[in-house]
Each structure stands twice: as structure tokens, then as C-alpha cells.
Tab-separated table of C-alpha atoms in Angstrom:
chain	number	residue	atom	x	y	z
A	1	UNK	CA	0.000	0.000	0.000
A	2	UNK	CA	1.058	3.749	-1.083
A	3	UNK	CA	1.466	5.854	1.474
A	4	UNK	CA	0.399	9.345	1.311
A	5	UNK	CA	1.143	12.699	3.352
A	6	UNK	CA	-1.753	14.369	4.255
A	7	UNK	CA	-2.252	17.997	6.064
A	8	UNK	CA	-5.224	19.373	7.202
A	9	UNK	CA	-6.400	22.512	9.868
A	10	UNK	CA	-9.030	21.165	11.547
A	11	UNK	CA	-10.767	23.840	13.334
A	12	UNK	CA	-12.216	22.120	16.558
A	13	UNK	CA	-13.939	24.441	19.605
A	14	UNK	CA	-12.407	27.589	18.278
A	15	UNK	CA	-9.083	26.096	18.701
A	16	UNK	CA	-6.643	25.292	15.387
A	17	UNK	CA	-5.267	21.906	15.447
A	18	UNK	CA	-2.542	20.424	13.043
A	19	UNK	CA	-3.317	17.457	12.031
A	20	UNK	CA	-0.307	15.234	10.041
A	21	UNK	CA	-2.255	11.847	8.725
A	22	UNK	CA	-0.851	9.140	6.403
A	23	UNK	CA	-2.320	5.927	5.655
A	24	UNK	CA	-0.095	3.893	7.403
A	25	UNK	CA	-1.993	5.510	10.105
A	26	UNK	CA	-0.397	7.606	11.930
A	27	UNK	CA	-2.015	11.086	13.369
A	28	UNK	CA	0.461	14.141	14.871
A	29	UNK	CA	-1.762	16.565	16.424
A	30	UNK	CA	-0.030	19.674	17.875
A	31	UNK	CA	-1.735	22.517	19.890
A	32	UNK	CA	-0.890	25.453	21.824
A	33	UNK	CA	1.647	26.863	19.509
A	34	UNK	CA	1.181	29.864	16.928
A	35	UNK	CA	0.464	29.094	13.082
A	36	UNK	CA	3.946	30.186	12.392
A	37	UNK	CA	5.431	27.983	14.578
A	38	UNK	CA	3.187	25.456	14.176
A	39	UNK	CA	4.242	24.992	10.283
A	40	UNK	CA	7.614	25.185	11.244
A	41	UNK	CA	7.358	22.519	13.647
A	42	UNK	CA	5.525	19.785	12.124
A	43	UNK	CA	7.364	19.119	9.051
A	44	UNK	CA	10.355	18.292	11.611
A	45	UNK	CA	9.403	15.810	13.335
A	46	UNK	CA	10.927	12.188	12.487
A	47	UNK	CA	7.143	10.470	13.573
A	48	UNK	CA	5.257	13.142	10.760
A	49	UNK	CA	8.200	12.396	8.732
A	50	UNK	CA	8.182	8.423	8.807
A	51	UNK	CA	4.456	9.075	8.280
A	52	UNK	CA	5.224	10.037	5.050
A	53	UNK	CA	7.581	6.934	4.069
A	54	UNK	CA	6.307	4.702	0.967
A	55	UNK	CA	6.295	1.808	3.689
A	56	UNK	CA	4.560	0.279	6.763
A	57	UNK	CA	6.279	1.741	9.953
A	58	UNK	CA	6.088	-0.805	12.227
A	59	UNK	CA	4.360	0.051	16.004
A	60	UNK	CA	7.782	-0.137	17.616
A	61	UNK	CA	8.893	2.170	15.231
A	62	UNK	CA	6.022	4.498	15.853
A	63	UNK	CA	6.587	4.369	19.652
A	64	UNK	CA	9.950	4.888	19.397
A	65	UNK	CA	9.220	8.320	17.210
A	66	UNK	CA	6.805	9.125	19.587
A	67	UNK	CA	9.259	9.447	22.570
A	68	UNK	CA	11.774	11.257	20.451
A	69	UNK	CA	8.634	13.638	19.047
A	70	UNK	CA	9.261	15.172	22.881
A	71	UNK	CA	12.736	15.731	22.679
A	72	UNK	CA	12.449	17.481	19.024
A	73	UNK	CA	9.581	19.836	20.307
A	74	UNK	CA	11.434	20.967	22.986
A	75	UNK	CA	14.879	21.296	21.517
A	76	UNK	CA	13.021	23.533	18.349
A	77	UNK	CA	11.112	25.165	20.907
A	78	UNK	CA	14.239	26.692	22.606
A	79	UNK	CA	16.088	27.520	19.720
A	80	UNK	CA	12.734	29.941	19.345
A	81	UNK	CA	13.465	31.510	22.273
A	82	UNK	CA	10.473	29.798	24.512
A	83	UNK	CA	12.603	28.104	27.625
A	84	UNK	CA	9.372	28.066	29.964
A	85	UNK	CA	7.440	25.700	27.888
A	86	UNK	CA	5.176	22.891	28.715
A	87	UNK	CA	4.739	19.401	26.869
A	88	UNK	CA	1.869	17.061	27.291
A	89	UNK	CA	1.805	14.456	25.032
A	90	UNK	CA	-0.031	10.861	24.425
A	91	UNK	CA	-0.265	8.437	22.136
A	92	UNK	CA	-2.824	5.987	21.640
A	93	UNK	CA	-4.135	3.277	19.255
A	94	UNK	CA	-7.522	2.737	17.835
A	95	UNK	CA	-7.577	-0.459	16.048
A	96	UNK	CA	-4.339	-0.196	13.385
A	97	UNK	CA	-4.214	3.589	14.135
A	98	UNK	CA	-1.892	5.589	16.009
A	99	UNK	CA	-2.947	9.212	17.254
A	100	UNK	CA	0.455	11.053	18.768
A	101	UNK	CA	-1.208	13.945	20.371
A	102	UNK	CA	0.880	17.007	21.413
A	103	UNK	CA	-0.511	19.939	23.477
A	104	UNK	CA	1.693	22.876	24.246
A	105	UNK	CA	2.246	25.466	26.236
A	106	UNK	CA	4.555	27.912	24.836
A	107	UNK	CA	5.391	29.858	27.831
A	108	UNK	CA	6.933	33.829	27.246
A	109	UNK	CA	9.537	33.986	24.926
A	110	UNK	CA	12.895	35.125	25.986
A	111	UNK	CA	14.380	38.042	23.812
């Protein structure tokens, strides 16, 4: 099976949420952060990233990505200047989908 990148802005409660999909099933959702940052962001990650590989990533795989998601949020998040952020993050799995769900709290930046 082909798998396919697929972005979307959902718009959910008044709030914007990212949503990276492919058909491999995997679903990044990021909130809390600005539009700006937001598009900057999810193209980085290695989980939206191996979403978009022309193979099956295995669930190992996807946990594994998941973990490191964290780490890569954080680490772009500083080199923006926000040190006083907050992370909270889940993944689940319904049926052979994965939804990696990460809600942020940018904090002030430092200038």
C-alpha cells in the first residue's frame, strides 16, 4: 500500500489543530503553539516524517518516534526563544491507528 502525506487545519472548539495523517496511520496533532510555529514545527518531526515513508512503519517504530517527538519539540522550541514551555503528550491506538497527540504550552519567549 502507497502511502500518502496528508495535512489538514481542523478547526475544533475555536481552537486550530494540526493534524499530520498518512495511511499507514499515523495522526500528529499539535496545539498550543502559533500558526507560524506550528508549520515550522511539524514538518520536523521524524514520527510526521516516517508518516510520510512509501512503507509500513512498524508500532515499535512508531513508539519509538513518539518518545523522540518530545525531545524534538522541545529542543526547536528553545532555539525559538520559549525556555518556559510545557509538553503534554499521548499516544494511543484505535484499532491499526496511532494518534500522537501534542498539546503545548509555549510559555513567554525570551528576547
Amino acid at each position: 500500500m502507497k502511502n500518502r502525506f496528508l495535512a489538514s487545519v481542523v478547526v475544533l472548539s475555536g481552537i486550530f489543530i494540526f493534524v499530520a495523517q498518512a495511511d499507514a496511520g499515523v495522526t500528529v496533532q499539535v496545539t498550543g503553539v502559533d500558526d507560524r510555529l506550528r508549520v515550522e514545527l511539524i514538518p520536523l518531526l521524524a514520527l510526521t516524517r516516517a508518516a510520510n515513508l512509501q512503507h509500513t512503519v512498524s508500532d515499535a517504530s512508531i513508539r519509538a518516534l513518539y518518545l523522540r517527538s518530545v525531545t524534538e519539540i522541545a529542543d526547536f522550541l528553545k532555539s525559538k526563544g520559549y525556555y518556559q514551555h510545557e509538553i503534554n503528550d499521548s499516544l494511543t491506538q484505535e484499532g491499526d491507528n496511532w494518534i500522537a497527540d501534542f498539546a503545548i504550552t509555549q510559555g513567554p519567549p525570551v528576547v
